[in-house]
CSV table of C-alpha atoms and ligand atoms in Angstrom, one decimal:
chain,number,residue,atom,x,y,z
A,260,UNK,CA,48.7,57.3,-16.7
A,261,UNK,CA,51.6,59.3,-15.3
A,262,UNK,CA,50.8,62.9,-14.5
A,263,UNK,CA,54.0,64.3,-16.1
A,264,UNK,CA,53.1,62.8,-19.4
A,265,UNK,CA,49.4,63.9,-19.4
A,266,UNK,CA,50.5,67.4,-18.5
A,267,UNK,CA,52.4,67.6,-21.8
A,268,UNK,CA,49.1,67.1,-23.7
A,269,UNK,CA,46.7,69.9,-24.6
A,270,UNK,CA,43.4,69.9,-26.4
A,271,UNK,CA,42.3,72.9,-28.5
A,272,UNK,CA,39.5,73.7,-30.8
A,273,UNK,CA,40.3,75.6,-34.0
A,274,UNK,CA,42.4,75.8,-37.1
A,275,UNK,CA,45.8,74.1,-37.1
A,276,UNK,CA,47.3,76.5,-39.7
A,277,UNK,CA,47.1,79.3,-37.1
A,278,UNK,CA,49.2,77.6,-34.5
A,279,UNK,CA,52.6,78.9,-33.5
A,280,UNK,CA,54.3,75.7,-32.7
A,281,UNK,CA,57.6,74.1,-33.9
A,282,UNK,CA,55.7,71.6,-36.1
A,283,UNK,CA,52.2,70.9,-37.3
A,284,UNK,CA,51.1,67.6,-38.6
A,285,UNK,CA,49.3,67.3,-41.9
A,286,UNK,CA,46.8,64.5,-42.6
A,287,UNK,CA,48.1,64.1,-46.2
A,288,UNK,CA,47.5,61.5,-48.8
A,289,UNK,CA,50.1,59.1,-50.3
A,290,UNK,CA,51.0,61.4,-53.2
A,291,UNK,CA,51.9,64.3,-50.7
A,292,UNK,CA,50.7,66.6,-53.5
A,293,UNK,CA,47.9,68.2,-51.5
A,294,UNK,CA,44.2,67.5,-51.2
A,295,UNK,CA,41.1,68.7,-49.4
A,296,UNK,CA,40.4,69.1,-45.7
A,297,UNK,CA,43.3,69.9,-43.4
A,298,UNK,CA,45.8,69.2,-46.2
A,299,UNK,CA,44.3,71.8,-48.5
A,300,UNK,CA,44.2,74.4,-45.6
A,301,UNK,CA,47.8,73.8,-44.8
A,302,UNK,CA,48.9,74.1,-48.4
A,303,UNK,CA,46.9,77.3,-48.8
A,304,UNK,CA,48.3,78.9,-45.7
A,305,UNK,CA,51.9,77.7,-46.4
A,306,UNK,CA,52.0,79.0,-50.0
A,307,UNK,CA,53.2,77.3,-53.2
A,308,UNK,CA,56.7,76.5,-52.0
A,309,UNK,CA,55.3,73.8,-49.8
A,310,UNK,CA,54.0,71.9,-52.8
A,311,UNK,CA,57.4,72.4,-54.5
A,312,UNK,CA,59.2,70.8,-51.6
A,313,UNK,CA,56.6,68.0,-51.3
A,314,UNK,CA,57.1,67.1,-55.0
A,315,UNK,CA,60.8,66.3,-54.2
A,316,UNK,CA,59.8,63.7,-51.6
A,317,UNK,CA,58.1,61.4,-54.1
A,318,UNK,CA,55.1,60.2,-51.9
A,319,UNK,CA,54.8,58.4,-48.6
A,320,UNK,CA,53.2,55.1,-47.6
A,321,UNK,CA,50.3,54.8,-45.3
A,322,UNK,CA,51.5,55.1,-41.7
A,323,UNK,CA,54.7,56.9,-42.8
A,324,UNK,CA,55.8,60.5,-42.2
A,325,UNK,CA,57.9,63.1,-44.0
A,326,UNK,CA,59.0,66.5,-42.9
A,327,UNK,CA,59.1,69.8,-44.8
A,328,UNK,CA,59.5,73.5,-43.9
A,329,UNK,CA,56.4,75.5,-43.0
A,330,UNK,CA,57.0,78.4,-45.3
A,331,UNK,CA,54.3,81.1,-44.7
A,332,UNK,CA,52.9,79.1,-41.7
A,333,UNK,CA,53.6,80.3,-38.2
A,334,UNK,CA,54.9,76.7,-37.6
A,335,UNK,CA,58.5,76.0,-38.6
A,336,UNK,CA,57.9,72.5,-39.9
A,337,UNK,CA,55.1,70.5,-41.4
A,338,UNK,CA,55.2,66.8,-40.7
A,339,UNK,CA,53.1,65.0,-43.4
A,340,UNK,CA,51.7,61.7,-42.4
A,341,UNK,CA,49.3,59.4,-44.3
A,342,UNK,CA,46.4,58.0,-42.3
A,343,UNK,CA,44.6,54.8,-43.3
A,344,UNK,CA,41.2,55.0,-45.1
A,345,UNK,CA,38.9,53.4,-42.5
A,346,UNK,CA,37.9,49.9,-43.5
A,347,UNK,CA,36.9,48.4,-40.2
A,348,UNK,CA,39.8,45.9,-40.2
A,349,UNK,CA,42.3,45.6,-37.3
A,350,UNK,CA,45.0,46.9,-39.6
A,351,UNK,CA,43.5,50.4,-39.5
A,352,UNK,CA,44.4,50.9,-35.8
A,353,UNK,CA,48.0,49.7,-36.4
A,354,UNK,CA,48.4,52.1,-39.3
A,355,UNK,CA,46.9,55.0,-37.5
A,356,UNK,CA,49.2,54.4,-34.5
A,357,UNK,CA,52.1,54.3,-36.9
A,358,UNK,CA,51.2,57.8,-38.1
A,359,UNK,CA,51.5,59.2,-34.6
A,360,UNK,CA,54.6,57.2,-33.8
A,361,UNK,CA,56.5,58.1,-37.0
A,362,UNK,CA,55.5,61.8,-36.7
A,363,UNK,CA,56.7,62.0,-33.1
A,364,UNK,CA,60.0,60.2,-34.0
A,365,UNK,CA,60.6,62.6,-36.8
A,366,UNK,CA,59.8,65.5,-34.6
A,367,UNK,CA,62.3,64.4,-32.0
A,368,UNK,CA,64.9,64.0,-34.7
A,369,UNK,CA,64.4,67.6,-35.7
A,370,UNK,CA,64.5,69.0,-32.2
A,371,UNK,CA,60.8,69.9,-32.2
A,372,UNK,CA,59.6,70.9,-28.7
A,373,UNK,CA,56.0,71.7,-29.5
A,374,UNK,CA,53.8,69.9,-32.0
A,375,UNK,CA,50.2,69.9,-33.0
A,376,UNK,CA,48.1,67.1,-34.5
A,377,UNK,CA,44.8,67.2,-36.3
A,378,UNK,CA,42.4,64.2,-36.0
A,379,UNK,CA,44.2,62.1,-38.7
A,380,UNK,CA,41.9,60.0,-40.8
A,381,UNK,CA,38.8,61.4,-39.1
A,382,UNK,CA,37.5,63.5,-42.1
A,383,UNK,CA,37.2,62.1,-45.6
A,384,UNK,CA,39.0,58.9,-44.5
A,385,UNK,CA,36.1,58.1,-42.2
A,386,UNK,CA,37.8,56.9,-39.0
A,387,UNK,CA,35.4,57.0,-36.0
A,388,UNK,CA,36.6,59.8,-33.7
A,389,UNK,CA,36.1,57.9,-30.5
A,390,UNK,CA,38.4,55.1,-31.7
A,391,UNK,CA,40.9,57.4,-33.4
A,392,UNK,CA,41.2,59.6,-30.2
A,393,UNK,CA,42.2,56.6,-28.1
A,394,UNK,CA,44.9,55.6,-30.6
A,395,UNK,CA,46.2,59.1,-30.9
A,396,UNK,CA,46.4,59.7,-27.1
A,397,UNK,CA,47.7,56.2,-26.2
A,398,UNK,CA,50.4,56.2,-28.8
A,399,UNK,CA,51.5,59.7,-28.0
A,400,UNK,CA,51.7,59.0,-24.3
A,401,UNK,CA,53.7,55.9,-24.9
A,402,UNK,CA,56.1,57.8,-27.2
A,403,UNK,CA,56.4,60.7,-24.8
A,404,UNK,CA,57.4,58.4,-22.0
A,405,UNK,CA,60.4,57.3,-24.1
A,406,UNK,CA,61.4,60.8,-25.4
A,407,UNK,CA,62.6,63.8,-23.4
A,408,UNK,CA,62.8,66.5,-26.0
A,409,UNK,CA,59.1,67.0,-26.8
A,410,UNK,CA,57.5,69.4,-24.3
A,411,UNK,CA,54.0,69.9,-25.6
A,412,UNK,CA,51.6,68.0,-27.9
A,413,UNK,CA,48.5,69.8,-28.9
A,414,UNK,CA,45.5,67.9,-30.4
A,415,UNK,CA,43.6,70.5,-32.3
A,416,UNK,CA,40.1,69.6,-33.3
A,417,UNK,CA,37.9,71.5,-35.7
A,418,UNK,CA,34.6,70.8,-33.9
A,419,UNK,CA,33.6,71.2,-30.3
A,420,UNK,CA,32.1,67.7,-30.4
A,421,UNK,CA,35.5,66.1,-31.4
A,422,UNK,CA,37.3,68.2,-28.8
A,423,UNK,CA,35.0,66.8,-26.1
A,424,UNK,CA,35.8,63.3,-27.2
A,425,UNK,CA,39.4,64.0,-26.5
A,426,UNK,CA,38.7,65.9,-23.2
A,427,UNK,CA,36.6,63.0,-21.9
A,428,UNK,CA,39.2,60.5,-22.7
A,429,UNK,CA,42.0,62.4,-21.0
A,430,UNK,CA,39.8,62.9,-18.0
A,431,UNK,CA,39.3,59.1,-17.9
A,432,UNK,CA,43.1,58.5,-18.1
A,433,UNK,CA,43.8,61.1,-15.5
A,434,UNK,CA,41.7,59.3,-12.9
A,435,UNK,CA,43.3,55.9,-13.6
B,683,ADP,P1,41.7,62.6,-43.6
B,683,ADP,O1,41.7,62.5,-45.1
B,683,ADP,O2,42.9,62.0,-43.0
B,683,ADP,O3,40.4,62.0,-43.0
B,683,ADP,P2,40.7,65.4,-43.4
B,683,ADP,O4,41.5,66.6,-43.7
B,683,ADP,O5,39.5,65.0,-44.3
B,683,ADP,O6,41.8,64.1,-43.4
B,683,ADP,O7,40.2,65.4,-41.9
B,683,ADP,C1,41.0,65.2,-40.8
B,683,ADP,C2,40.4,66.0,-39.7
B,683,ADP,O8,40.9,67.4,-39.8
B,683,ADP,C3,38.9,66.2,-39.6
B,683,ADP,O9,38.5,65.9,-38.3
B,683,ADP,C4,38.7,67.6,-40.0
B,683,ADP,O10,37.5,68.1,-39.4
B,683,ADP,C5,39.9,68.3,-39.5
B,683,ADP,N1,40.3,69.6,-40.1
B,683,ADP,C6,40.0,70.1,-41.3
B,683,ADP,N2,40.6,71.3,-41.5
B,683,ADP,C7,41.3,71.6,-40.4
B,683,ADP,C8,42.0,72.7,-39.9
B,683,ADP,N3,42.3,73.7,-40.7
B,683,ADP,N4,42.6,72.6,-38.7
B,683,ADP,C9,42.3,71.5,-37.9
B,683,ADP,N5,41.6,70.5,-38.2
B,683,ADP,C10,41.1,70.5,-39.5
């Protein structure tokens, strides 16, 4: 993997709602009307105006992405994407890759320079973190090599264990 691409990727452990970046990505559900996990945390931190704007979007298909303002969040935008519910079929990987791809394309369109992703589908939706990590990083690296405007992509993980999965995979890519 090219060094310049890998240098744009950063791994952090913590709460995505606290990040001062241009955009944070929300692991939403198809209604875009809020939920538990990271979705609930983002809505709580952004305040009720986020839900008001989400209501005007009218939902989002799995693998798709939609953008709103960040309201009370330190981030300017929230990009809402809908990950697949893990089923074990090959379609899961395709849909998860689409989440990263469509989120990054939307970010580029809005001039986002710094963006943070949670581990989409790895909570209630049950995607194994080792597999999801590879899809997240590989798709992001591919997109970053095609777009100039995005300067930093942060993968922020809630647990140290998940963070280590990402760090190990990046180390592996860096030595290839
Ligand atoms: P999904 O329904 O897509 O699986 P979840 O919100 O259940 O989404 O979980 C996605 C990932 O986000 C999980 O790995 C979970 O630990 C993590 N997570 C939950 N809250 C936060 C937060 N505030 N910041 C960062 N990651 C979070």
